[in-house]
Amino acid sequence: MGDRFLIQQDAHQTITQESDGMAHVITNDLQGVMEFDVVKEKEDAYQIEVVFKNLKLKVNSSLQGDLLLVDALDFDKNDAQSKMFNSLLNIPVTILMSNRGEIQEVIGGDQLVTKMIEASGTEDPNEIEYLKNSLNNEFGSEALSESYEQLTFIYPAEAQKKGDLWENEFDGKLKAKNTWTLAGITKDSLHIQGSSKITMDINDENSSMKLEGSQNSTVNANTKSGFVSKMRVEGDAEGVALVGALGAKEIPTQIKST
């Protein structure tokens, strides 16, 4: 209890879709800075308060140019999008995490979504409903639980020694069956490697994607606290997308991410 961790997450994702002999490439870049405060310790779990300190997003289309540019700290009171993302900052969300890193519950994600909608300034009921559905997919309690768990749920139920393997699974829009290996251990650092089979099932109002692939992870963690000090995850998945405007046409799709 009382420990505080500052985490920076950098993500790069490339989505390539082939249709009628033409490739459409969508590039997503994200940088998030989050602060984790351990506020309560139980026998086999921790209560942690998490706040966003900054969030940067860039979405680019090879056909349409930049679709989204966000820097939550670069606040413009005349821009609805800027106000929405700035409203995320420094609002505490509570997570309950087992000592294996499994997220048991997230409390407060719905409050983030409500604040973002309020900050948008919109009063149109249809627009509010659209924003609510869209933002819940990224910042609702369930979405945050899935996101955080991929950063923390790496530990086995039983003690392991160097070279030992164990397995666990992530669920959600990204489902992963993971095999972890304790590759090395020193006084200060744990070195863990992971390989995963993944499936992605993503649906929104206008499109859906179903993909399968693999993911490789390298983790360095603090031996004393178990908290990740550095983690790199590389994934590659292929499948199809269905876009509402194109009817039932299946579009070959590949997603590469780091």
mmCIF file of N, CA and C in Angstrom, residues 186-245:
data_model
loop_
_atom_site.group_PDB
_atom_site.id
_atom_site.type_symbol
_atom_site.label_atom_id
_atom_site.label_comp_id
_atom_site.label_asym_id
_atom_site.label_seq_id
_atom_site.Cartn_x
_atom_site.Cartn_y
_atom_site.Cartn_z
ATOM 1 N N THR A 186 16.720 -12.148 -11.591
ATOM 2 C CA THR A 186 17.845 -11.610 -10.826
ATOM 3 C C THR A 186 17.280 -11.014 -9.536
ATOM 4 N N LYS A 187 18.139 -10.433 -8.750
ATOM 5 C CA LYS A 187 17.709 -9.815 -7.491
ATOM 6 C C LYS A 187 16.678 -8.724 -7.738
ATOM 7 N N ASP A 188 16.815 -7.998 -8.853
ATOM 8 C CA ASP A 188 15.962 -6.830 -9.091
ATOM 9 C C ASP A 188 14.931 -7.016 -10.198
ATOM 10 N N SER A 189 15.134 -8.015 -11.080
ATOM 11 C CA SER A 189 14.303 -8.060 -12.276
ATOM 12 C C SER A 189 13.864 -9.479 -12.647
ATOM 13 N N LEU A 190 12.610 -9.584 -13.093
ATOM 14 C CA LEU A 190 12.082 -10.808 -13.689
ATOM 15 C C LEU A 190 12.030 -10.616 -15.197
ATOM 16 N N HIS A 191 12.416 -11.646 -15.942
ATOM 17 C CA HIS A 191 12.330 -11.594 -17.405
ATOM 18 C C HIS A 191 11.387 -12.713 -17.842
ATOM 19 N N ILE A 192 10.258 -12.328 -18.443
ATOM 20 C CA ILE A 192 9.210 -13.273 -18.827
ATOM 21 C C ILE A 192 8.930 -13.135 -20.316
ATOM 22 N N GLN A 193 8.799 -14.275 -21.001
ATOM 23 C CA GLN A 193 8.456 -14.269 -22.420
ATOM 24 C C GLN A 193 7.106 -14.957 -22.603
ATOM 25 N N GLY A 194 6.324 -14.416 -23.532
ATOM 26 C CA GLY A 194 5.002 -14.975 -23.775
ATOM 27 C C GLY A 194 4.739 -15.181 -25.252
ATOM 28 N N SER A 195 4.019 -16.252 -25.576
ATOM 29 C CA SER A 195 3.534 -16.473 -26.941
ATOM 30 C C SER A 195 2.046 -16.776 -26.853
ATOM 31 N N SER A 196 1.283 -16.249 -27.799
ATOM 32 C CA SER A 196 -0.169 -16.313 -27.685
ATOM 33 C C SER A 196 -0.816 -16.610 -29.023
ATOM 34 N N LYS A 197 -1.928 -17.341 -28.966
ATOM 35 C CA LYS A 197 -2.836 -17.454 -30.095
ATOM 36 C C LYS A 197 -3.985 -16.497 -29.824
ATOM 37 N N ILE A 198 -4.278 -15.629 -30.799
ATOM 38 C CA ILE A 198 -5.272 -14.590 -30.557
ATOM 39 C C ILE A 198 -6.409 -14.653 -31.557
ATOM 40 N N THR A 199 -7.571 -14.230 -31.106
ATOM 41 C CA THR A 199 -8.714 -13.990 -31.991
ATOM 42 C C THR A 199 -9.253 -12.609 -31.667
ATOM 43 N N MET A 200 -9.635 -11.898 -32.709
ATOM 44 C CA MET A 200 -10.196 -10.553 -32.551
ATOM 45 C C MET A 200 -11.605 -10.557 -33.125
ATOM 46 N N ASP A 201 -12.561 -10.109 -32.328
ATOM 47 C CA ASP A 201 -13.954 -10.035 -32.744
ATOM 48 C C ASP A 201 -14.448 -8.643 -32.373
ATOM 49 N N ILE A 202 -14.433 -7.736 -33.331
ATOM 50 C CA ILE A 202 -14.713 -6.324 -33.081
ATOM 51 C C ILE A 202 -15.963 -5.918 -33.847
ATOM 52 N N ASN A 203 -16.930 -5.351 -33.135
ATOM 53 C CA ASN A 203 -18.186 -4.932 -33.758
ATOM 54 C C ASN A 203 -18.548 -3.525 -33.314
ATOM 55 N N ASP A 204 -18.957 -2.697 -34.269
ATOM 56 C CA ASP A 204 -19.582 -1.428 -33.922
ATOM 57 C C ASP A 204 -20.786 -1.221 -34.836
ATOM 58 N N GLU A 205 -21.347 -0.031 -34.812
ATOM 59 C CA GLU A 205 -22.582 0.202 -35.551
ATOM 60 C C GLU A 205 -22.405 0.085 -37.055
ATOM 61 N N ASN A 206 -21.199 0.339 -37.546
ATOM 62 C CA ASN A 206 -21.006 0.411 -38.993
ATOM 63 C C ASN A 206 -20.176 -0.726 -39.579
ATOM 64 N N SER A 207 -19.496 -1.488 -38.748
ATOM 65 C CA SER A 207 -18.605 -2.513 -39.300
ATOM 66 C C SER A 207 -18.320 -3.586 -38.263
ATOM 67 N N SER A 208 -17.710 -4.674 -38.726
ATOM 68 C CA SER A 208 -17.257 -5.728 -37.827
ATOM 69 C C SER A 208 -16.004 -6.362 -38.409
ATOM 70 N N MET A 209 -15.169 -6.938 -37.539
ATOM 71 C CA MET A 209 -13.962 -7.629 -37.976
ATOM 72 C C MET A 209 -13.803 -8.914 -37.177
ATOM 73 N N LYS A 210 -13.423 -9.971 -37.868
ATOM 74 C CA LYS A 210 -13.105 -11.238 -37.221
ATOM 75 C C LYS A 210 -11.753 -11.698 -37.754
ATOM 76 N N LEU A 211 -10.783 -11.810 -36.853
ATOM 77 C CA LEU A 211 -9.427 -12.141 -37.263
ATOM 78 C C LEU A 211 -8.799 -13.140 -36.296
ATOM 79 N N GLU A 212 -7.794 -13.874 -36.782
ATOM 80 C CA GLU A 212 -7.018 -14.793 -35.959
ATOM 81 C C GLU A 212 -5.544 -14.576 -36.232
ATOM 82 N N GLY A 213 -4.722 -14.851 -35.222
ATOM 83 C CA GLY A 213 -3.290 -14.682 -35.426
ATOM 84 C C GLY A 213 -2.491 -15.046 -34.196
ATOM 85 N N SER A 214 -1.341 -14.391 -34.055
ATOM 86 C CA SER A 214 -0.430 -14.701 -32.949
ATOM 87 C C SER A 214 0.127 -13.419 -32.347
ATOM 88 N N GLN A 215 0.683 -13.569 -31.156
ATOM 89 C CA GLN A 215 1.223 -12.430 -30.427
ATOM 90 C C GLN A 215 2.428 -12.902 -29.615
ATOM 91 N N ASN A 216 3.487 -12.091 -29.585
ATOM 92 C CA ASN A 216 4.679 -12.403 -28.796
ATOM 93 C C ASN A 216 4.954 -11.261 -27.824
ATOM 94 N N SER A 217 5.247 -11.620 -26.574
ATOM 95 C CA SER A 217 5.444 -10.623 -25.528
ATOM 96 C C SER A 217 6.786 -10.824 -24.841
ATOM 97 N N THR A 218 7.407 -9.719 -24.485
ATOM 98 C CA THR A 218 8.616 -9.721 -23.665
ATOM 99 C C THR A 218 8.374 -8.789 -22.486
ATOM 100 N N VAL A 219 8.556 -9.299 -21.276
ATOM 101 C CA VAL A 219 8.226 -8.537 -20.074
ATOM 102 C C VAL A 219 9.430 -8.483 -19.145
ATOM 103 N N ASN A 220 9.754 -7.291 -18.675
ATOM 104 C CA ASN A 220 10.680 -7.116 -17.561
ATOM 105 C C ASN A 220 9.875 -6.524 -16.407
ATOM 106 N N ALA A 221 9.968 -7.156 -15.245
ATOM 107 C CA ALA A 221 9.192 -6.706 -14.095
ATOM 108 C C ALA A 221 10.085 -6.599 -12.871
ATOM 109 N N ASN A 222 9.672 -5.747 -11.942
ATOM 110 C CA ASN A 222 10.411 -5.574 -10.706
ATOM 111 C C ASN A 222 10.224 -6.793 -9.809
ATOM 112 N N THR A 223 11.299 -7.397 -9.347
ATOM 113 C CA THR A 223 11.210 -8.615 -8.551
ATOM 114 C C THR A 223 10.457 -8.386 -7.243
ATOM 115 N N LYS A 224 10.642 -7.242 -6.620
ATOM 116 C CA LYS A 224 10.022 -6.975 -5.321
ATOM 117 C C LYS A 224 8.523 -6.742 -5.451
ATOM 118 N N SER A 225 8.119 -5.850 -6.362
ATOM 119 C CA SER A 225 6.697 -5.483 -6.456
ATOM 120 C C SER A 225 5.934 -6.321 -7.465
ATOM 121 N N GLY A 226 6.646 -6.904 -8.451
ATOM 122 C CA GLY A 226 5.974 -7.627 -9.516
ATOM 123 C C GLY A 226 5.416 -6.729 -10.592
ATOM 124 N N PHE A 227 5.525 -5.399 -10.415
ATOM 125 C CA PHE A 227 4.955 -4.480 -11.392
ATOM 126 C C PHE A 227 5.861 -4.385 -12.621
ATOM 127 N N VAL A 228 5.237 -4.316 -13.793
ATOM 128 C CA VAL A 228 5.986 -4.280 -15.048
ATOM 129 C C VAL A 228 6.824 -3.012 -15.144
ATOM 130 N N SER A 229 8.110 -3.170 -15.482
ATOM 131 C CA SER A 229 8.969 -2.003 -15.728
ATOM 132 C C SER A 229 9.108 -1.737 -17.222
ATOM 133 N N LYS A 230 9.013 -2.793 -18.035
ATOM 134 C CA LYS A 230 9.054 -2.620 -19.482
ATOM 135 C C LYS A 230 8.382 -3.831 -20.121
ATOM 136 N N MET A 231 7.564 -3.569 -21.145
ATOM 137 C CA MET A 231 6.843 -4.660 -21.804
ATOM 138 C C MET A 231 6.702 -4.321 -23.286
ATOM 139 N N ARG A 232 6.962 -5.308 -24.130
ATOM 140 C CA ARG A 232 6.798 -5.130 -25.565
ATOM 141 C C ARG A 232 5.938 -6.279 -26.096
ATOM 142 N N VAL A 233 4.898 -5.919 -26.825
ATOM 143 C CA VAL A 233 3.973 -6.910 -27.379
ATOM 144 C C VAL A 233 3.845 -6.671 -28.877
ATOM 145 N N GLU A 234 4.081 -7.715 -29.666
ATOM 146 C CA GLU A 234 3.951 -7.616 -31.120
ATOM 147 C C GLU A 234 2.929 -8.639 -31.586
ATOM 148 N N GLY A 235 1.953 -8.184 -32.388
ATOM 149 C CA GLY A 235 0.885 -9.062 -32.834
ATOM 150 C C GLY A 235 0.630 -8.960 -34.318
ATOM 151 N N ASP A 236 0.114 -10.049 -34.891
ATOM 152 C CA ASP A 236 -0.207 -10.108 -36.316
ATOM 153 C C ASP A 236 -1.448 -10.980 -36.470
ATOM 154 N N ALA A 237 -2.508 -10.438 -37.050
ATOM 155 C CA ALA A 237 -3.748 -11.186 -37.207
ATOM 156 C C ALA A 237 -4.346 -10.925 -38.587
ATOM 157 N N GLU A 238 -4.993 -11.946 -39.147
ATOM 158 C CA GLU A 238 -5.614 -11.831 -40.461
ATOM 159 C C GLU A 238 -7.028 -12.390 -40.410
ATOM 160 N N GLY A 239 -7.882 -11.840 -41.283
ATOM 161 C CA GLY A 239 -9.263 -12.305 -41.343
ATOM 162 C C GLY A 239 -10.057 -11.451 -42.303
ATOM 163 N N VAL A 240 -11.305 -11.184 -41.944
ATOM 164 C CA VAL A 240 -12.175 -10.401 -42.821
ATOM 165 C C VAL A 240 -12.895 -9.328 -42.025
ATOM 166 N N ALA A 241 -13.300 -8.298 -42.755
ATOM 167 C CA ALA A 241 -14.127 -7.232 -42.197
ATOM 168 C C ALA A 241 -15.406 -7.140 -43.014
ATOM 169 N N LEU A 242 -16.479 -6.769 -42.350
ATOM 170 C CA LEU A 242 -17.752 -6.495 -43.009
ATOM 171 C C LEU A 242 -18.107 -5.046 -42.726
ATOM 172 N N VAL A 243 -18.296 -4.268 -43.791
ATOM 173 C CA VAL A 243 -18.644 -2.860 -43.656
ATOM 174 C C VAL A 243 -20.100 -2.682 -44.058
ATOM 175 N N GLY A 244 -20.883 -2.060 -43.169
ATOM 176 C CA GLY A 244 -22.316 -1.925 -43.397
ATOM 177 C C GLY A 244 -22.665 -1.318 -44.732
ATOM 178 N N ALA A 245 -21.916 -0.297 -45.138
ATOM 179 C CA ALA A 245 -22.229 0.396 -46.384
ATOM 180 C C ALA A 245 -22.014 -0.479 -47.609
#
